[in-house]
XYZ file of C-alpha atoms in Angstrom:
557
model
C 14.436 -29.545 4.600
C 13.032 -31.619 7.453
C 14.909 -28.695 9.649
C 12.311 -26.046 8.182
C 9.633 -28.385 8.767
C 9.586 -29.064 12.200
C 10.721 -25.342 12.484
C 7.394 -24.513 11.284
C 5.366 -26.972 12.863
C 7.006 -25.679 16.368
C 5.721 -22.259 15.473
C 2.270 -23.545 14.525
C 1.923 -25.154 17.980
C 3.322 -22.066 19.780
C 1.086 -19.487 18.210
C -1.858 -21.702 18.504
C -1.396 -21.971 22.411
C -0.542 -18.279 22.250
C -3.529 -17.255 20.681
C -5.869 -19.548 22.201
C -4.589 -19.464 25.985
C -2.555 -16.548 26.572
C -3.820 -13.542 24.747
C -7.542 -13.757 25.242
C -8.899 -10.069 24.531
C -9.907 -8.112 26.906
C -13.712 -7.522 25.710
C -14.335 -11.393 26.673
C -16.334 -11.554 29.778
C -17.583 -13.940 32.245
C -19.728 -11.856 34.064
C -21.295 -8.642 32.437
C -23.119 -5.748 33.409
C -26.632 -5.390 34.211
C -26.961 -2.696 31.601
C -25.675 -1.738 28.321
C -26.767 1.087 26.215
C -26.813 -1.717 22.933
C -27.073 -5.636 23.204
C -26.103 -7.487 19.957
C -27.544 -11.105 20.191
C -25.511 -13.547 18.047
C -22.122 -13.218 17.001
C -22.533 -14.584 13.582
C -21.750 -12.636 9.989
C -23.855 -10.067 10.923
C -23.463 -9.792 14.709
C -19.296 -9.230 14.135
C -20.143 -6.301 12.160
C -22.766 -4.697 14.061
C -21.054 -5.048 17.174
C -17.640 -3.772 15.662
C -19.281 -0.477 14.346
C -21.380 0.545 16.873
C -18.341 -0.016 19.740
C -16.498 2.703 17.584
C -18.255 5.363 19.996
C -16.598 5.487 23.070
C -19.670 7.015 24.572
C -21.762 3.592 24.330
C -21.403 0.189 25.714
C -21.860 -2.939 23.602
C -22.883 -6.274 24.618
C -22.614 -9.328 22.223
C -23.493 -12.174 23.465
C -23.120 -15.726 22.006
C -24.478 -19.246 22.637
C -21.293 -20.805 21.516
C -17.251 -20.359 21.942
C -14.508 -20.153 19.660
C -14.026 -22.493 16.574
C -11.491 -24.649 16.039
C -8.279 -23.813 14.750
C -8.837 -26.078 11.412
C -11.931 -23.814 10.831
C -9.432 -21.505 9.138
C -8.844 -24.080 6.293
C -11.677 -23.542 3.614
C -11.961 -27.228 2.623
C -11.935 -28.467 5.962
C -15.904 -26.999 6.341
C -17.747 -29.918 6.487
C -15.261 -31.598 9.432
C -17.184 -29.121 11.424
C -20.812 -29.861 10.842
C -22.174 -32.030 13.150
C -20.148 -30.974 16.175
C -20.584 -28.631 18.827
C -19.854 -25.590 16.245
C -23.089 -26.305 14.801
C -26.610 -25.655 15.730
C -26.768 -28.850 13.445
C -30.431 -28.287 12.813
C -32.294 -30.756 10.627
C -35.151 -29.981 8.474
C -38.854 -31.577 8.591
C -39.457 -34.396 6.053
C -40.165 -32.848 2.547
C -42.683 -33.804 0.692
C -41.349 -32.831 -2.960
C -37.872 -33.123 -2.445
C -35.197 -35.159 -0.742
C -36.015 -38.486 -1.641
C -32.891 -39.815 -1.629
C -31.752 -38.912 2.119
C -32.624 -40.777 5.319
C -36.466 -39.679 6.199
C -36.545 -37.103 3.114
C -34.811 -34.760 5.793
C -31.971 -32.412 5.161
C -29.513 -31.575 7.250
C -28.862 -27.767 7.894
C -25.429 -26.741 9.849
C -25.055 -23.389 11.022
C -22.328 -22.125 12.950
C -22.657 -21.731 16.771
C -19.499 -19.412 17.971
C -17.894 -16.589 17.339
C -18.008 -15.807 13.594
C -21.409 -17.797 13.169
C -21.693 -19.799 9.898
C -18.945 -17.316 8.287
C -16.774 -19.567 10.107
C -17.837 -23.091 8.493
C -18.999 -21.744 4.781
C -16.889 -22.453 1.868
C -15.678 -18.438 1.770
C -17.277 -17.806 -1.850
C -17.620 -14.022 -2.437
C -20.696 -12.594 -4.032
C -23.132 -10.062 -3.905
C -25.304 -11.203 -6.510
C -26.827 -9.295 -9.569
C -28.208 -5.337 -9.592
C -31.729 -6.850 -10.409
C -31.677 -9.246 -7.224
C -32.787 -6.424 -5.638
C -34.851 -4.399 -7.529
C -37.955 -6.130 -5.422
C -36.563 -4.830 -2.148
C -37.059 -1.601 -0.093
C -35.746 1.150 -2.322
C -33.652 2.204 0.647
C -32.083 -1.064 0.277
C -31.722 -0.919 -3.535
C -28.406 -1.896 -5.545
C -27.177 1.667 -5.917
C -27.821 2.513 -2.264
C -26.044 -0.362 -1.492
C -22.883 -0.385 -3.658
C -21.016 2.087 -1.486
C -20.890 -1.079 1.466
C -20.570 -3.319 -1.376
C -17.458 -1.232 -2.010
C -16.568 -0.956 1.899
C -16.574 -4.885 2.308
C -14.484 -5.423 -0.556
C -11.480 -2.829 1.231
C -11.887 -4.652 4.640
C -12.441 -8.133 3.519
C -9.455 -9.664 1.994
C -10.985 -11.212 -1.482
C -8.987 -13.378 -3.832
C -9.841 -14.528 -7.949
C -8.710 -17.859 -8.970
C -6.437 -17.567 -11.341
C -6.971 -18.173 -14.725
C -3.984 -20.017 -15.606
C -5.363 -22.889 -13.237
C -6.480 -25.513 -16.188
C -9.950 -26.302 -14.982
C -10.105 -22.493 -14.715
C -8.788 -21.634 -17.814
C -11.476 -24.394 -19.436
C -14.657 -22.761 -17.377
C -12.988 -19.412 -18.651
C -13.380 -20.407 -22.134
C -16.508 -21.985 -22.011
C -18.434 -18.732 -21.099
C -16.791 -16.874 -23.975
C -17.984 -19.859 -26.452
C -21.439 -20.138 -25.224
C -21.577 -16.626 -24.441
C -25.376 -16.875 -25.985
C -29.259 -17.046 -23.798
C -27.762 -14.253 -21.860
C -25.419 -16.559 -19.946
C -22.573 -15.272 -17.942
C -19.309 -17.056 -16.405
C -16.938 -15.852 -13.625
C -13.826 -17.019 -12.201
C -14.965 -17.702 -8.092
C -13.554 -14.994 -6.127
C -13.259 -15.690 -2.318
C -13.052 -14.328 0.689
C -9.239 -15.806 1.586
C -6.137 -14.028 3.023
C -2.882 -16.247 2.322
C -4.436 -19.368 2.337
C -6.875 -18.991 5.117
C -10.412 -18.162 6.068
C -11.403 -14.476 5.979
C -14.687 -13.347 7.809
C -16.411 -11.001 9.707
C -14.910 -12.224 12.656
C -11.442 -11.658 11.342
C -12.073 -8.665 9.811
C -14.254 -6.748 12.160
C -14.618 -8.384 15.475
C -11.243 -9.750 16.254
C -9.998 -5.931 15.504
C -12.568 -4.438 17.904
C -12.105 -7.280 20.673
C -9.878 -5.169 22.948
C -11.939 -1.770 23.333
C -13.260 -1.252 26.756
C -16.353 -0.576 26.086
C -17.248 -3.979 24.193
C -17.810 -7.302 25.985
C -18.568 -10.436 24.286
C -20.316 -13.213 25.960
C -19.800 -16.332 24.917
C -21.346 -19.821 25.434
C -25.173 -17.861 26.735
C -27.708 -18.279 25.051
C -30.718 -15.869 24.801
C -33.613 -17.411 25.748
C -36.091 -14.319 25.902
C -36.256 -11.045 24.786
C -37.874 -8.714 27.622
C -40.713 -6.209 26.992
C -42.342 -3.932 28.970
C -45.958 -2.912 26.942
C -44.332 -2.723 23.667
C -40.955 -2.084 24.379
C -37.861 -4.041 24.438
C -36.210 -3.621 27.290
C -33.656 -6.410 28.021
C -33.093 -10.097 27.334
C -33.028 -12.867 29.394
C -30.083 -15.282 29.247
C -28.930 -18.976 30.147
C -25.505 -20.233 30.329
C -23.853 -23.336 30.545
C -24.223 -24.176 34.460
C -27.532 -23.568 33.997
C -27.851 -19.865 35.555
C -30.108 -17.558 34.141
C -29.670 -13.879 34.066
C -31.155 -10.873 33.181
C -29.499 -7.933 31.270
C -30.921 -4.578 29.754
C -31.036 -2.729 27.395
C -30.493 1.277 27.269
C -31.245 1.953 23.973
C -31.712 -1.161 21.445
C -31.081 -4.833 21.034
C -29.969 -5.711 17.675
C -31.044 -9.714 16.921
C -28.573 -11.299 14.598
C -29.394 -14.782 15.354
C -30.120 -15.742 11.723
C -32.712 -17.184 9.602
C -33.604 -20.198 12.391
C -32.193 -18.647 15.255
C -34.453 -14.987 15.113
C -37.703 -16.041 14.209
C -37.649 -19.005 17.027
C -36.395 -16.354 19.541
C -39.074 -13.823 18.634
C -42.071 -16.543 19.144
C -40.411 -17.560 22.061
C -40.577 -13.872 23.810
C -44.264 -13.676 22.219
C -43.592 -12.167 18.792
C -45.605 -14.379 16.656
C -48.306 -16.077 14.698
C -51.184 -15.753 17.185
C -52.152 -19.546 17.238
C -48.867 -20.766 17.294
C -48.013 -18.727 20.239
C -51.110 -20.005 21.567
C -50.228 -23.528 20.717
C -47.314 -23.735 22.983
C -48.635 -21.593 25.661
C -46.841 -18.149 24.914
C -48.364 -14.755 26.344
C -48.646 -12.622 23.292
C -46.749 -9.621 23.254
C -47.411 -8.469 19.904
C -49.499 -10.595 16.899
C -47.068 -10.811 13.989
C -48.453 -13.586 11.695
C -45.095 -13.704 9.256
C -42.329 -14.513 11.972
C -40.999 -17.416 10.845
C -42.651 -17.659 7.316
C -40.994 -16.618 3.549
C -38.607 -19.380 4.156
C -36.049 -20.148 1.124
C -32.944 -21.677 0.268
C -31.136 -22.633 -3.231
C -31.379 -26.425 -3.872
C -28.434 -27.915 -5.433
C -28.274 -30.713 -7.793
C -24.676 -32.173 -8.120
C -23.560 -33.517 -11.444
C -20.341 -35.711 -11.355
C -18.058 -34.825 -14.812
C -15.181 -37.703 -15.233
C -12.080 -36.271 -16.498
C -9.087 -38.113 -18.151
C -6.629 -34.857 -17.292
C -4.792 -35.137 -13.927
C -6.126 -31.528 -13.171
C -8.811 -31.644 -10.232
C -8.483 -32.021 -6.514
C -8.751 -35.336 -5.293
C -8.377 -36.658 -1.623
C -4.821 -38.648 -2.409
C -3.142 -35.229 -3.408
C -4.950 -33.411 -0.223
C -3.131 -35.618 1.887
C 0.136 -35.716 0.166
C 3.219 -34.482 2.452
C 3.731 -31.757 -0.527
C 0.675 -30.197 -0.188
C 0.308 -30.375 3.364
C 3.724 -28.680 3.583
C 2.491 -25.794 1.215
C -0.174 -25.096 3.210
C 1.610 -24.980 6.639
C 4.990 -23.172 5.213
C 3.974 -21.018 2.711
C 0.094 -20.707 3.143
C -0.727 -21.980 -0.885
C -1.492 -25.352 -2.634
C -4.958 -27.134 -2.691
C -5.664 -26.555 1.118
C -5.143 -23.288 0.672
C -8.571 -23.242 -1.825
C -11.771 -23.725 -1.521
C -11.566 -25.648 -4.682
C -14.673 -23.682 -6.204
C -13.547 -22.499 -9.552
C -16.257 -20.357 -10.814
C -19.743 -19.821 -11.381
C -22.128 -19.324 -13.969
C -26.015 -17.912 -14.802
C -28.308 -17.798 -17.703
C -31.393 -16.029 -16.270
C -32.077 -17.358 -13.117
C -30.398 -20.894 -13.561
C -27.153 -21.296 -11.921
C -24.257 -23.297 -11.795
C -21.015 -23.566 -9.587
C -18.185 -25.732 -10.526
C -16.489 -27.402 -7.188
C -12.744 -28.781 -8.310
C -12.973 -32.137 -6.125
C -12.625 -35.043 -7.854
C -13.138 -37.454 -4.637
C -15.374 -37.369 -1.843
C -14.583 -38.989 1.274
C -18.234 -41.265 1.549
C -17.452 -42.167 5.563
C -17.664 -38.097 5.890
C -20.089 -36.498 3.132
C -22.613 -39.523 3.024
C -23.103 -38.527 6.716
C -23.320 -34.753 7.010
C -25.398 -34.834 3.424
C -28.080 -37.620 4.859
C -27.875 -39.668 1.755
C -28.733 -43.041 1.374
C -25.610 -45.577 0.481
C -26.975 -46.591 -2.381
C -27.941 -42.832 -3.625
C -24.291 -41.449 -2.824
C -22.791 -44.037 -4.737
C -25.037 -43.447 -7.665
C -24.246 -39.722 -7.288
C -20.409 -39.712 -6.846
C -18.497 -42.341 -8.504
C -15.561 -41.807 -7.050
C -17.020 -42.605 -3.504
C -14.299 -46.069 -3.803
C -11.425 -44.328 -5.827
C -9.525 -41.673 -4.082
C -7.345 -40.966 -7.034
C -10.587 -40.766 -9.652
C -10.025 -36.934 -11.806
C -13.510 -35.426 -12.153
C -15.335 -32.445 -10.680
C -19.218 -31.414 -9.427
C -21.513 -29.065 -11.242
C -23.801 -27.966 -8.862
C -26.738 -27.003 -10.429
C -29.841 -24.623 -9.105
C -32.266 -22.130 -9.300
C -31.161 -18.620 -8.047
C -34.265 -17.036 -7.552
C -36.810 -20.383 -6.408
C -40.294 -19.086 -5.737
C -41.245 -22.334 -3.358
C -41.371 -20.977 0.168
C -41.349 -22.627 3.609
C -41.991 -21.761 7.231
C -40.389 -22.000 10.904
C -42.559 -22.989 13.678
C -41.803 -23.898 17.351
C -41.439 -27.343 18.457
C -42.243 -26.313 22.447
C -41.892 -23.004 24.243
C -38.486 -24.583 25.322
C -35.635 -22.567 24.102
C -33.434 -25.877 24.225
C -35.550 -27.519 21.408
C -34.596 -26.764 17.883
C -37.495 -25.283 15.712
C -39.499 -27.365 13.265
C -38.030 -26.284 9.591
C -40.230 -26.919 6.826
C -38.024 -25.121 3.729
C -40.874 -26.583 1.121
C -38.344 -27.383 -1.520
C -39.564 -27.421 -4.877
C -43.200 -27.440 -4.076
C -43.224 -25.053 -6.922
C -43.300 -26.402 -10.227
C -41.161 -23.112 -11.483
C -37.857 -24.244 -9.602
C -38.107 -27.603 -11.143
C -38.049 -26.122 -15.015
C -35.349 -23.237 -13.740
C -33.225 -26.361 -12.239
C -33.579 -28.051 -15.383
C -31.954 -25.140 -17.465
C -29.343 -25.150 -15.209
C -28.348 -28.795 -15.728
C -28.403 -28.043 -19.316
C -26.259 -25.123 -18.964
C -23.782 -27.291 -17.173
C -23.782 -29.836 -19.740
C -23.409 -27.304 -22.611
C -19.877 -26.383 -20.891
C -18.628 -29.982 -21.547
C -19.082 -29.771 -25.499
C -16.742 -26.322 -25.418
C -13.104 -27.043 -26.676
C -11.457 -26.317 -23.274
C -13.302 -29.130 -21.541
C -12.983 -31.540 -24.691
C -9.080 -31.199 -24.360
C -9.824 -32.392 -20.699
C -11.714 -35.418 -21.663
C -14.764 -34.284 -19.803
C -17.814 -36.133 -19.436
C -20.940 -36.013 -17.442
C -22.039 -39.009 -15.118
C -25.334 -40.555 -15.021
C -26.336 -41.785 -11.891
C -28.325 -44.962 -11.770
C -31.107 -43.944 -9.334
C -33.795 -46.579 -8.608
C -36.280 -43.759 -8.091
C -35.541 -42.501 -11.308
C -35.435 -45.683 -13.441
C -39.021 -45.665 -15.218
C -37.289 -42.579 -17.335
C -34.576 -42.443 -20.168
C -31.679 -41.845 -18.288
C -30.671 -38.822 -20.166
C -29.980 -35.132 -18.552
C -32.030 -33.505 -21.604
C -35.028 -35.605 -20.411
C -37.365 -32.916 -18.487
C -38.833 -36.140 -16.755
C -35.546 -37.716 -15.567
C -34.007 -34.149 -13.954
C -36.792 -33.314 -12.606
C -36.530 -37.139 -10.981
C -32.898 -36.304 -10.542
C -33.731 -32.880 -8.843
C -36.507 -34.341 -6.424
C -34.197 -37.181 -5.790
C -30.631 -35.756 -4.958
C -30.947 -31.883 -4.445
C -28.928 -30.335 -1.594
C -29.507 -27.932 0.517
C -26.916 -24.610 -0.467
C -26.716 -23.434 2.809
C -28.457 -19.980 2.094
C -31.437 -20.266 3.899
C -33.113 -16.737 4.509
C -36.402 -14.536 4.651
C -38.079 -15.825 7.374
C -38.405 -12.225 9.229
C -38.705 -10.658 5.958
C -38.034 -6.803 5.326
C -40.482 -4.363 4.126
C -43.045 -1.216 4.109
C -44.179 -0.078 7.467
C -47.420 -1.074 6.291
C -46.583 -4.144 4.071
C -48.737 -6.972 5.635
C -46.085 -9.497 4.439
C -43.185 -7.608 6.252
C -41.503 -8.446 9.912
C -39.209 -5.495 9.810
C -39.225 -2.228 7.821
C -36.936 -0.393 5.994
C -35.040 0.603 9.002
C -34.686 -3.332 10.265
C -36.790 -2.202 13.045
C -39.487 -4.874 14.451
C -42.672 -3.563 13.016
C -45.028 -2.669 16.140
C -42.609 -2.916 18.888
C -39.532 -0.402 20.079
C -36.222 -1.029 20.768
C -35.481 -3.973 18.420
C -34.341 -4.758 15.705
C -33.140 -7.435 13.317
C -30.088 -7.581 10.971
C -29.084 -11.050 9.449
C -30.458 -13.306 6.377
C -33.879 -13.653 8.013
C -34.499 -10.081 6.695
C -33.673 -11.046 3.405
C -36.952 -10.638 1.187
C -35.859 -12.313 -1.477
C -32.901 -14.906 -2.386
C -29.443 -13.045 -3.126
C -28.239 -14.907 -7.041
C -25.236 -16.764 -5.400
C -23.809 -16.918 -1.741
C -25.469 -14.503 0.563
C -22.566 -13.787 3.186
C -20.921 -11.207 1.663
C -24.194 -9.120 0.910
C -25.133 -9.974 4.803
C -21.936 -8.290 5.719
C -22.590 -4.981 3.311
C -26.413 -4.818 5.212
C -24.826 -4.912 8.656
C -22.331 -1.646 7.969
C -25.347 -0.002 6.692
C -27.493 -1.187 9.701
C -24.871 0.078 11.936
C -25.139 3.516 9.708
C -28.936 3.849 10.638
C -28.546 2.481 14.269
C -25.375 5.616 15.209
C -27.827 8.060 13.437
C -31.248 7.345 15.163
C -32.809 9.625 16.623
């Protein structure tokens, strides 16, 4: 037994040394050329797809520019995702103080982790797979309807490895049965689908970029921040990059520049380059290239309200179990066990109200309180397992899948090194409060079903100072509103800040072909173009959209 463990550890260490030090792909460059046909800015979820697809043609040259470097090896472990937050692999953004939400968080600010490195946020998310529902796309431009995206959804499912939680697991079985028992009100329940391969993360970095990064016509430039898009009149001609050494260089594009920086970085870069609201540009003494009032607006995000559920049966993931020799052995030797999962059991929805069952019974206060920015008293009130690593339970995350509240991203200064001002405007619309209340009721209703009763499930009601004036009862609207405004947390699904629309749409930043309206040679493909939220996690949708975007680009005349 111990010989096998030792051999496995040696193989792991040798593999890591080989992969990170001896086998750097030929596409990685430190000194890029002066000109490329296509320049892709940002090696996140979409950027990996775009760069891979465009470089399939040997007749074109492609440069992929990324501000970060490689992610640490433990990014492959789904449950280790929180460990990457507030590190050099994270842009580590924080929102502005919120007026209508985040009252249980320090300074009423949400921390917004965004991946910085090859793979972007796809290397630090919880690998939950979803394409939303068909009606999500009914308000999108017709070219991006569910029907038109369906072939790309199928393509993604063939390329990205997807696994489904086994219905044989006791917690999963209870959740699945609850969906059958309360199959009214148009409620639908699904066991979680995840982008996992042999217990490890499967992202667009693994499935697209790594299979392309030995192509001679693809160059990947890491640790280089794009500080400006260069224009000649109204045509994007190139980019200005700043290296970690402080050196600044210009690189020109013969055909197009495709921005894949994400919901925060893309509008920031546009404004720094002179495309955005005139008042905002003039405020920071940025020369106006093209007035575009909608850049940075229409910002949305899902807000999750955690409901802790106590269990009597030993069926959840606990810190004690995760740290056990048995679980560590199963993961590193066989690629299975608790560490090979994301602990997400399933999702449910009724209308626009959604729930997600996260099967962690215990949470690490020293880690999760900090990355969520909770006040200590709030954290301990919501998560009773903070002091007991053996406590059995799980967390329901209740949210409004189609929130109406909108915020914006604006510049802090005209320096690219200064993070922008992020104001998501959480819960400004009362619709989102009612929608979240209904989600909480859906979560509670599952606990009355046979499977959960058999597991001894009971909802924990937090005693929050902010909500002490209301009946401590989840069925009370005033209490759930107070709860939502106090403990609601970002789901890490921001989007919409460069929304897509028709060319004549005054609220759009890009047209149906993802071209920035009013200028030539510049497109955007990332979550910022999504005009409305996806009713679920958007990562797989963005991969599919990037596939279609690549087809549009290569056929463009």
